């Protein structure tokens, strides 16, 4: 299995400004986790693509499995070191759909109604994966079962849990927290917590 260590773990200023380390992930979400049955679960890839694609859970398991080790930085100032996720790399999507070359941003849609936007250059990055395992087992319900996006270089509200849709967009558009005052990008080293 291919192993990726996020470059953020290797920075000299590994802990971003205004953050402190915690022992474990703290569960944060807009509601209780949705109930999900893998037999009926579907992942939709749509928007600015030549042909939209709908994936089953078996399709997801057929992609090359990768392991990502990455620190996790929450905008509420806690950070967790060396979290281990397993799943598939975002580049798998490029094999499935022809993406409009003018795409600027991606909106992630989740089963709890949550959305979050990620600029295309942050989305297609070396350390961005869709994870279905956390440490030694399937992702627990509270942490995003069955599938979550992990974007280590941005605050963790961008690491959407319970992912069911990936929408490619020509213009960036704010998601759930971005509409409610969170920063449109969210770089922890620039302390892009809230929009002014
Ligand atoms: N679908 C969904 N994803 C989400 C959220 C949410 O409410 N719904 N909360 C975000 C926020 S604000 C944080 S800090 C992290 C928390 O991840 P954890 O509960 O696994 O620690 O998930 C992010 N992803
Ligand atoms: Mo958060």
Coordinates of N, CA and C and ligand atoms in Angstrom, one line a residue:
X1 N 0.8 -1.2 0.0 CA 0.0 0.0 0.0 C 0.9 1.3 0.0
X2 N 0.5 2.2 -0.9 CA 1.3 3.4 -0.9 C 1.0 4.3 0.3
X3 N 2.1 4.8 0.9 CA 2.0 5.6 2.1 C 2.4 7.0 1.8
X4 N 1.5 8.0 2.2 CA 1.8 9.4 2.0 C 1.9 10.1 3.4
X5 N 3.0 10.8 3.6 CA 3.1 11.6 4.8 C 2.9 13.0 4.3
X6 N 1.9 13.7 4.9 CA 1.6 15.0 4.5 C 2.8 15.9 4.7
X7 N 3.2 16.8 3.8 CA 4.3 17.7 4.0 C 4.1 18.6 5.2
X8 N 2.8 18.8 5.6 CA 2.6 19.7 6.7 C 3.2 19.1 8.0
X9 N 3.3 17.8 8.1 CA 3.9 17.1 9.3 C 5.4 17.4 9.4
X10 N 6.0 17.8 8.2 CA 7.5 17.9 8.2 C 7.9 19.4 8.3
X11 N 6.9 20.3 8.4 CA 7.3 21.7 8.5 C 8.0 22.0 9.8
X12 N 8.9 23.0 9.8 CA 9.6 23.4 11.0 C 8.5 24.0 12.0
X13 N 7.6 24.8 11.4 CA 6.5 25.4 12.2 C 5.3 24.4 12.1
X14 N 5.5 23.2 12.6 CA 4.5 22.2 12.4 C 3.2 22.5 13.1
X15 N 3.2 23.2 14.2 CA 2.0 23.6 14.9 C 1.6 25.0 14.4
X16 N 0.5 25.2 13.7 CA 0.2 26.5 13.2 C -0.1 27.5 14.3
X17 N 0.0 28.8 14.1 CA -0.1 29.8 15.1 C -1.5 29.7 15.8
X18 N -1.6 29.9 17.1 CA -2.8 29.9 17.8 C -3.5 28.6 18.1
X19 N -2.7 27.5 17.8 CA -3.2 26.1 18.0 C -2.5 25.4 19.1
X20 N -3.2 24.4 19.7 CA -2.5 23.6 20.7 C -2.8 22.1 20.4
X21 N -1.8 21.2 20.8 CA -2.0 19.8 20.5 C -3.0 19.2 21.5
X22 N -3.9 18.3 20.9 CA -4.7 17.4 21.8 C -4.4 16.0 21.5
X23 N -4.8 15.1 22.4 CA -4.5 13.7 22.3 C -5.3 13.0 21.2
X24 N -6.5 13.4 21.0 CA -7.3 12.7 20.0 C -8.3 13.7 19.3
X25 N -8.9 13.2 18.2 CA -9.8 14.0 17.5 C -11.0 14.3 18.4
X26 N -11.5 15.5 18.3 CA -12.7 15.9 19.0 C -13.8 15.9 18.0
X27 N -14.9 15.3 18.4 CA -16.0 15.2 17.5 C -16.8 16.5 17.3
X28 N -16.9 17.0 16.1 CA -17.6 18.2 15.9 C -18.4 18.0 14.6
X29 N -19.7 18.4 14.7 CA -20.6 18.2 13.6 C -21.9 19.0 13.7
X30 N -22.5 19.3 12.6 CA -23.7 20.1 12.6 C -24.9 19.3 13.1
X31 N -24.8 18.0 13.1 CA -25.9 17.1 13.6 C -25.4 15.8 13.9
X32 N -26.3 14.9 14.4 CA -25.9 13.5 14.6 C -25.4 12.9 13.3
X33 N -24.5 11.9 13.3 CA -24.1 11.3 12.0 C -25.3 10.6 11.3
X34 N -25.4 10.7 10.0 CA -26.5 10.1 9.3 C -26.3 8.5 9.3
X35 N -27.4 7.8 9.2 CA -27.3 6.3 9.1 C -27.0 6.0 7.6
X36 N -26.0 5.1 7.4 CA -25.7 4.8 6.0 C -25.6 3.3 5.8
X37 N -26.2 2.9 4.8 CA -26.1 1.5 4.4 C -25.2 1.4 3.1
X38 N -24.1 0.6 3.2 CA -23.2 0.6 2.1 C -23.8 0.0 0.8
X39 N -24.9 -0.8 1.0 CA -25.5 -1.4 -0.2 C -26.2 -0.3 -1.0
X40 N -26.8 0.7 -0.4 CA -27.5 1.7 -1.1 C -26.6 3.0 -1.2
X41 N -25.5 3.0 -0.6 CA -24.6 4.2 -0.7 C -24.2 4.5 -2.1
X42 N -24.2 5.8 -2.5 CA -23.7 6.2 -3.8 C -22.9 7.4 -3.7
X43 N -21.8 7.5 -4.5 CA -21.0 8.7 -4.5 C -21.2 9.3 -5.9
X44 N -21.7 10.6 -6.0 CA -22.0 11.2 -7.3 C -20.9 12.2 -7.6
X45 N -20.4 12.1 -8.8 CA -19.4 13.1 -9.3 C -20.1 13.9 -10.5
X46 N -20.2 15.2 -10.3 CA -21.1 15.9 -11.2 C -20.6 17.4 -11.3
X47 N -21.4 18.2 -12.0 CA -21.0 19.6 -12.3 C -20.2 19.7 -13.6
X48 N -19.1 20.3 -13.6 CA -18.4 20.6 -14.9 C -17.5 19.4 -15.3
X49 N -18.2 18.3 -15.6 CA -17.5 17.1 -16.1 C -18.3 16.7 -17.4
X50 N -17.6 16.0 -18.3 CA -18.2 15.6 -19.6 C -19.4 14.7 -19.3
X51 N -19.3 13.7 -18.5 CA -20.3 12.8 -18.1 C -20.3 12.6 -16.6
X52 N -21.4 12.9 -15.9 CA -21.4 12.6 -14.5 C -21.3 11.1 -14.2
X53 N -20.8 10.8 -13.1 CA -20.6 9.4 -12.7 C -21.2 9.1 -11.3
X54 N -21.8 7.9 -11.2 CA -22.3 7.5 -9.9 C -21.6 6.2 -9.5
X55 N -20.9 6.3 -8.3 CA -20.1 5.1 -7.9 C -20.8 4.4 -6.7
X56 N -20.6 3.1 -6.7 CA -21.1 2.2 -5.6 C -20.0 2.0 -4.6
X57 N -20.3 1.4 -3.5 CA -19.2 1.2 -2.5 C -18.2 0.2 -3.1
X58 N -18.6 -0.8 -3.9 CA -17.6 -1.7 -4.5 C -16.7 -1.0 -5.4
X59 N -17.2 0.0 -6.2 CA -16.3 0.8 -7.1 C -15.3 1.5 -6.2
X60 N -15.7 2.0 -5.1 CA -14.7 2.8 -4.2 C -13.6 1.8 -3.7
X61 N -14.0 0.6 -3.3 CA -13.0 -0.3 -2.8 C -12.1 -0.9 -3.9
X62 N -12.5 -0.7 -5.2 CA -11.7 -1.2 -6.3 C -10.5 -0.3 -6.6
X63 N -10.5 1.0 -6.1 CA -9.4 1.9 -6.3 C -8.2 1.5 -5.5
X64 N -7.0 1.9 -6.0 CA -5.8 1.6 -5.3 C -5.9 2.3 -3.9
X65 N -5.6 1.4 -2.9 CA -5.7 1.9 -1.5 C -4.4 2.6 -1.1
X66 N -4.6 3.8 -0.5 CA -3.4 4.5 0.0 C -3.6 4.9 1.5
X67 N -2.4 5.1 2.1 CA -2.5 5.5 3.6 C -1.9 6.9 3.7
X68 N -2.6 7.7 4.4 CA -2.2 9.1 4.6 C -2.0 9.3 6.1
X69 N -0.8 9.9 6.4 CA -0.5 10.3 7.8 C -0.5 11.8 7.8
X70 N -1.3 12.4 8.6 CA -1.4 13.9 8.5 C -1.9 14.5 9.8
X71 N -1.3 15.6 10.2 CA -1.9 16.4 11.3 C -3.2 17.0 10.9
X72 N -4.0 17.2 12.0 CA -5.4 17.7 11.8 C -5.6 18.9 12.6
X73 N -6.0 20.0 11.9 CA -6.0 21.3 12.6 C -7.4 21.9 12.5
X74 N -8.1 22.0 13.7 CA -9.4 22.5 13.7 C -9.4 24.0 14.0
X75 N -10.3 24.7 13.4 CA -10.3 26.2 13.6 C -10.6 26.6 15.0
X76 N -11.2 25.7 15.8 CA -11.4 26.0 17.2 C -10.2 25.8 18.1
X77 N -9.0 25.7 17.4 CA -7.7 25.8 18.0 C -7.1 24.5 18.5
X78 N -7.7 23.4 18.3 CA -7.0 22.1 18.7 C -6.5 21.5 17.4
X79 N -5.3 20.8 17.6 CA -4.7 20.1 16.6 C -4.3 18.7 17.0
X80 N -4.4 17.7 16.1 CA -4.1 16.4 16.5 C -3.0 15.8 15.5
X81 N -1.9 15.3 16.2 CA -0.8 14.8 15.4 C -1.0 13.5 14.7
X82 N -0.4 13.3 13.6 CA -0.2 12.0 12.9 C -1.5 11.1 12.9
X83 N -2.5 11.7 12.4 CA -3.7 10.9 12.2 C -3.6 10.0 11.0
X84 N -4.0 8.8 11.1 CA -3.8 7.8 10.0 C -5.1 7.5 9.3
X85 N -5.2 7.8 8.1 CA -6.4 7.6 7.3 C -6.0 6.7 6.1
X86 N -7.0 5.8 5.7 CA -6.8 5.0 4.5 C -8.0 5.1 3.6
X87 N -7.7 5.2 2.3 CA -8.8 5.3 1.3 C -8.2 5.4 -0.1
X88 N -8.7 6.3 -0.9 CA -8.2 6.5 -2.3 C -7.8 7.9 -2.5
X89 N -6.8 8.0 -3.4 CA -6.3 9.4 -3.7 C -7.2 10.1 -4.7
X90 N -7.3 11.4 -4.5 CA -8.2 12.2 -5.4 C -7.9 12.0 -6.9
X91 N -6.7 11.7 -7.3 CA -6.3 11.5 -8.7 C -7.1 10.4 -9.4
X92 N -7.7 9.5 -8.6 CA -8.5 8.5 -9.1 C -9.7 9.1 -9.9
X93 N -10.2 10.2 -9.4 CA -11.3 10.9 -10.1 C -11.0 11.3 -11.5
X94 N -9.8 11.6 -11.8 CA -9.4 12.1 -13.1 C -9.4 10.9 -14.1
X95 N -9.4 9.7 -13.6 CA -9.5 8.5 -14.5 C -11.0 8.2 -14.8
X96 N -11.9 8.8 -14.0 CA -13.3 8.5 -14.1 C -14.1 9.5 -14.9
X97 N -13.7 10.8 -14.8 CA -14.4 11.8 -15.5 C -13.5 12.8 -16.2
X98 N -14.0 13.4 -17.3 CA -13.2 14.4 -18.0 C -13.6 15.7 -17.4
X99 N -12.7 16.4 -16.7 CA -13.1 17.6 -15.9 C -12.8 18.8 -16.9
X100 N -13.8 19.7 -16.9 CA -13.6 21.0 -17.7 C -12.3 21.7 -17.2
X101 N -11.4 22.0 -18.2 CA -10.1 22.6 -17.7 C -10.3 24.0 -17.1
X102 N -11.5 24.6 -17.2 CA -11.7 25.9 -16.6 C -12.2 25.8 -15.1
X103 N -12.3 24.6 -14.6 CA -12.8 24.4 -13.3 C -11.9 25.1 -12.2
X104 N -12.5 25.9 -11.3 CA -11.8 26.6 -10.3 C -11.9 26.1 -8.9
X105 N -13.0 25.3 -8.7 CA -13.3 24.9 -7.3 C -14.2 23.7 -7.3
X106 N -14.2 23.0 -6.1 CA -14.9 21.8 -5.9 C -15.9 22.0 -4.7
X107 N -17.1 21.7 -4.8 CA -18.0 21.7 -3.7 C -18.3 20.2 -3.2
X108 N -18.0 20.0 -2.0 CA -18.2 18.6 -1.4 C -19.6 18.6 -0.8
X109 N -20.4 17.6 -1.1 CA -21.8 17.5 -0.5 C -21.8 16.3 0.4
X110 N -22.4 16.5 1.6 CA -22.4 15.4 2.6 C -23.8 15.0 2.9
X111 N -23.9 13.8 3.5 CA -25.3 13.2 3.8 C -26.0 13.9 4.9
X112 N -25.3 14.7 5.7 CA -26.0 15.5 6.8 C -26.4 16.9 6.3
X113 N -26.2 17.1 5.0 CA -26.6 18.4 4.4 C -25.5 19.4 4.4
X114 N -24.3 19.0 5.0 CA -23.1 19.9 5.0 C -22.5 20.0 3.6
X115 N -22.0 21.2 3.4 CA -21.2 21.4 2.2 C -19.9 22.2 2.5
X116 N -18.9 22.0 1.7 CA -17.7 22.8 1.9 C -17.0 23.0 0.5
X117 N -16.4 24.1 0.3 CA -15.8 24.4 -1.0 C -14.2 24.3 -0.9
X118 N -13.6 23.8 -1.9 CA -12.1 23.6 -1.9 C -11.6 24.1 -3.3
X119 N -10.7 25.1 -3.3 CA -10.2 25.5 -4.6 C -9.5 24.3 -5.3
X120 N -9.5 24.2 -6.6 CA -9.1 23.1 -7.4 C -7.6 22.7 -7.1
X121 N -6.8 23.7 -6.9 CA -5.3 23.4 -6.6 C -5.1 22.8 -5.2
X122 N -6.0 23.1 -4.3 CA -5.9 22.5 -3.0 C -6.6 21.1 -3.0
X123 N -7.5 20.9 -3.9 CA -8.2 19.6 -4.0 C -7.3 18.6 -4.6
X124 N -6.8 18.9 -5.8 CA -5.9 17.9 -6.5 C -4.5 18.1 -6.0
X125 N -4.2 17.7 -4.8 CA -2.9 17.8 -4.2 C -2.4 16.5 -3.7
X126 N -1.1 16.4 -3.5 CA -0.4 15.1 -3.2 C -1.0 14.4 -2.0
X127 N -1.5 15.2 -1.0 CA -1.9 14.6 0.3 C -3.4 14.7 0.5
X128 N -4.2 14.7 -0.6 CA -5.6 14.8 -0.4 C -6.2 13.5 -0.8
X129 N -7.0 12.9 0.1 CA -7.6 11.6 -0.2 C -9.0 11.5 0.3
X130 N -9.8 10.6 -0.2 CA -11.1 10.2 0.3 C -10.9 9.0 1.2
X131 N -11.1 9.2 2.5 CA -10.8 8.1 3.4 C -12.0 7.3 3.9
X132 N -11.8 6.0 4.0 CA -12.8 5.1 4.6 C -12.3 4.4 5.8
X133 N -11.1 4.6 6.1 CA -10.5 4.0 7.4 C -9.8 5.1 8.2
X134 N -10.0 5.0 9.5 CA -9.3 5.8 10.5 C -8.5 5.0 11.4
X135 N -7.2 5.2 11.6 CA -6.3 4.3 12.3 C -6.6 2.8 11.9
X136 N -7.2 1.9 12.8 CA -7.2 0.5 12.4 C -8.5 -0.1 12.0
X137 N -9.5 0.8 11.6 CA -10.7 0.2 11.2 C -11.5 1.2 10.4
X138 N -12.7 0.8 10.0 CA -13.6 1.7 9.2 C -13.8 3.0 10.0
X139 N -14.0 4.1 9.3 CA -14.2 5.4 10.0 C -15.4 5.3 10.9
X140 N -15.3 5.6 12.2 CA -16.4 5.5 13.0 C -17.5 6.5 12.6
X141 N -18.8 6.2 12.9 CA -19.9 7.1 12.4 C -19.6 8.5 12.7
X142 N -19.2 8.9 13.9 CA -19.0 10.3 14.3 C -17.9 11.0 13.5
X143 N -16.9 10.2 13.0 CA -15.8 10.8 12.3 C -16.0 10.8 10.8
X144 N -17.2 10.4 10.3 CA -17.5 10.6 8.9 C -17.9 9.3 8.1
X145 N -18.2 8.2 8.7 CA -18.6 7.0 8.0 C -19.6 7.3 6.9
X146 N -19.5 6.7 5.7 CA -18.5 5.8 5.4 C -17.3 6.4 4.7
X147 N -17.4 7.7 4.2 CA -16.3 8.2 3.4 C -16.2 9.7 3.8
X148 N -14.9 10.1 4.0 CA -14.7 11.6 4.2 C -13.5 12.1 3.4
X149 N -13.5 13.3 3.1 CA -12.4 14.0 2.4 C -11.4 14.4 3.5
X150 N -10.1 14.3 3.2 CA -9.1 14.8 4.1 C -8.2 15.8 3.3
X151 N -8.2 17.0 3.7 CA -7.4 18.1 3.1 C -6.5 18.6 4.2
X152 N -5.3 18.0 4.4 CA -4.5 18.4 5.5 C -4.0 19.9 5.6
X153 N -3.8 20.5 4.4 CA -3.3 21.8 4.3 C -4.3 22.9 4.7
X154 N -5.6 22.5 4.9 CA -6.6 23.5 5.3 C -7.2 23.1 6.6
X155 N -7.8 24.1 7.3 CA -8.5 23.8 8.6 C -9.5 22.7 8.3
X156 N -9.8 21.9 9.4 CA -10.5 20.6 9.2 C -12.0 20.7 8.9
X157 N -12.5 22.0 8.9 CA -13.9 22.0 8.5 C -14.0 21.7 7.0
X158 N -12.8 21.8 6.3 CA -12.8 21.5 4.8 C -12.8 19.9 4.6
X159 N -12.4 19.2 5.7 CA -12.3 17.7 5.6 C -13.7 17.2 5.8
X160 N -14.6 17.3 4.8 CA -16.0 16.9 5.0 C -16.2 15.4 5.3
X161 N -17.1 15.2 6.3 CA -17.5 13.8 6.6 C -18.7 13.4 5.8
X162 N -19.0 12.1 5.8 CA -20.2 11.5 5.2 C -20.4 12.0 3.7
X163 N -19.3 12.0 3.0 CA -19.3 12.5 1.6 C -20.2 11.7 0.7
X164 N -21.1 12.4 -0.1 CA -21.9 11.7 -1.1 C -21.9 12.4 -2.4
X165 N -21.3 13.5 -2.5 CA -21.2 14.2 -3.8 C -20.0 15.1 -4.0
X166 N -19.5 15.1 -5.2 CA -18.3 15.9 -5.5 C -18.7 16.7 -6.8
X167 N -18.8 18.0 -6.6 CA -19.3 18.9 -7.7 C -18.2 19.8 -8.2
X168 N -17.8 19.7 -9.4 CA -16.8 20.6 -10.0 C -17.4 21.9 -10.5
X169 N -16.8 23.0 -10.2 CA -17.4 24.3 -10.5 C -16.5 25.3 -11.2
X170 N -17.1 26.1 -12.0 CA -16.3 27.1 -12.7 C -15.9 28.3 -11.9
X171 N -16.7 28.6 -10.8 CA -16.5 29.7 -9.9 C -16.5 29.1 -8.5
X172 N -15.7 29.7 -7.6 CA -15.7 29.3 -6.2 C -17.1 29.8 -5.6
X173 N -17.6 29.0 -4.6 CA -18.9 29.3 -4.0 C -18.8 28.9 -2.6
X174 N -19.3 29.7 -1.6 CA -19.1 29.3 -0.2 C -20.0 28.1 0.2
X175 N -19.5 27.2 1.0 CA -20.2 26.1 1.6 C -20.9 26.5 2.9
X176 N -21.2 25.5 3.7 CA -22.0 25.7 4.9 C -21.3 26.7 5.9
X177 N -20.1 26.4 6.3 CA -19.5 27.3 7.3 C -19.0 28.6 6.6
X178 N -18.6 28.5 5.4 CA -18.1 29.7 4.7 C -19.2 30.7 4.5
X179 N -20.5 30.2 4.4 CA -21.6 31.2 4.4 C -21.9 31.8 5.7
X180 N -21.4 31.2 6.8 CA -21.7 31.6 8.1 C -20.4 32.3 8.8
X181 N -19.5 32.8 8.0 CA -18.5 33.6 8.5 C -17.1 33.0 8.6
X182 N -17.0 31.7 8.2 CA -15.6 31.1 8.2 C -15.0 31.6 6.9
X183 N -13.6 31.6 6.9 CA -12.8 32.0 5.8 C -13.1 31.2 4.5
X184 N -13.1 31.8 3.4 CA -13.4 31.1 2.1 C -12.3 30.1 1.8
X185 N -11.0 30.3 2.3 CA -10.0 29.3 2.0 C -9.6 28.5 3.3
X186 N -9.1 29.2 4.3 CA -8.9 28.5 5.6 C -7.5 27.9 5.7
X187 N -6.4 28.6 5.4 CA -5.1 28.2 5.6 C -4.7 28.4 7.1
X188 N -4.4 27.3 7.8 CA -4.0 27.4 9.3 C -2.8 28.2 9.5
X189 N -1.8 28.2 8.6 CA -0.5 28.9 8.9 C -0.7 30.4 8.6
X190 N -1.8 30.8 7.9 CA -2.1 32.2 7.7 C -3.2 32.6 8.7
X191 N -3.6 31.7 9.6 CA -4.7 32.0 10.5 C -6.0 32.5 9.8
X192 N -6.3 31.9 8.7 CA -7.5 32.3 7.9 C -8.7 31.6 8.6
X193 N -9.1 32.0 9.8 CA -10.2 31.4 10.5 C -11.5 31.9 10.0
X194 N -11.7 33.2 10.1 CA -13.0 33.8 9.8 C -12.8 34.9 8.8
X195 N -13.8 35.2 8.0 CA -13.8 36.2 7.0 C -14.1 37.5 7.7
X196 N -13.5 38.7 7.3 CA -13.7 39.9 8.0 C -15.0 40.6 7.5
Ligands
LIG1 N1 -20.4 16.4 6.8 C1 -19.8 17.1 7.8 N2 -18.4 17.2 7.7 C2 -17.7 17.9 8.7 C3 -18.4 18.7 9.7 C4 -19.9 18.5 9.7 O1 -20.6 19.1 10.5 N3 -20.5 17.8 8.7 N4 -17.7 19.4 10.6 C5 -16.4 19.8 10.2 C6 -15.6 20.4 11.3 S1 -16.0 22.0 11.8 C7 -14.5 19.7 11.9 S2 -13.5 20.4 13.0 C8 -14.2 18.3 11.5 C9 -14.2 17.4 12.8 O2 -13.9 16.1 12.5 P1 -14.0 15.0 13.6 O3 -15.4 15.1 14.2 O4 -13.7 13.7 12.9 O5 -13.0 15.4 14.6 O6 -15.2 17.8 10.6 C10 -15.6 18.7 9.6 N5 -16.4 18.0 8.6
LIG2 MO1 -14.2 22.7 13.1

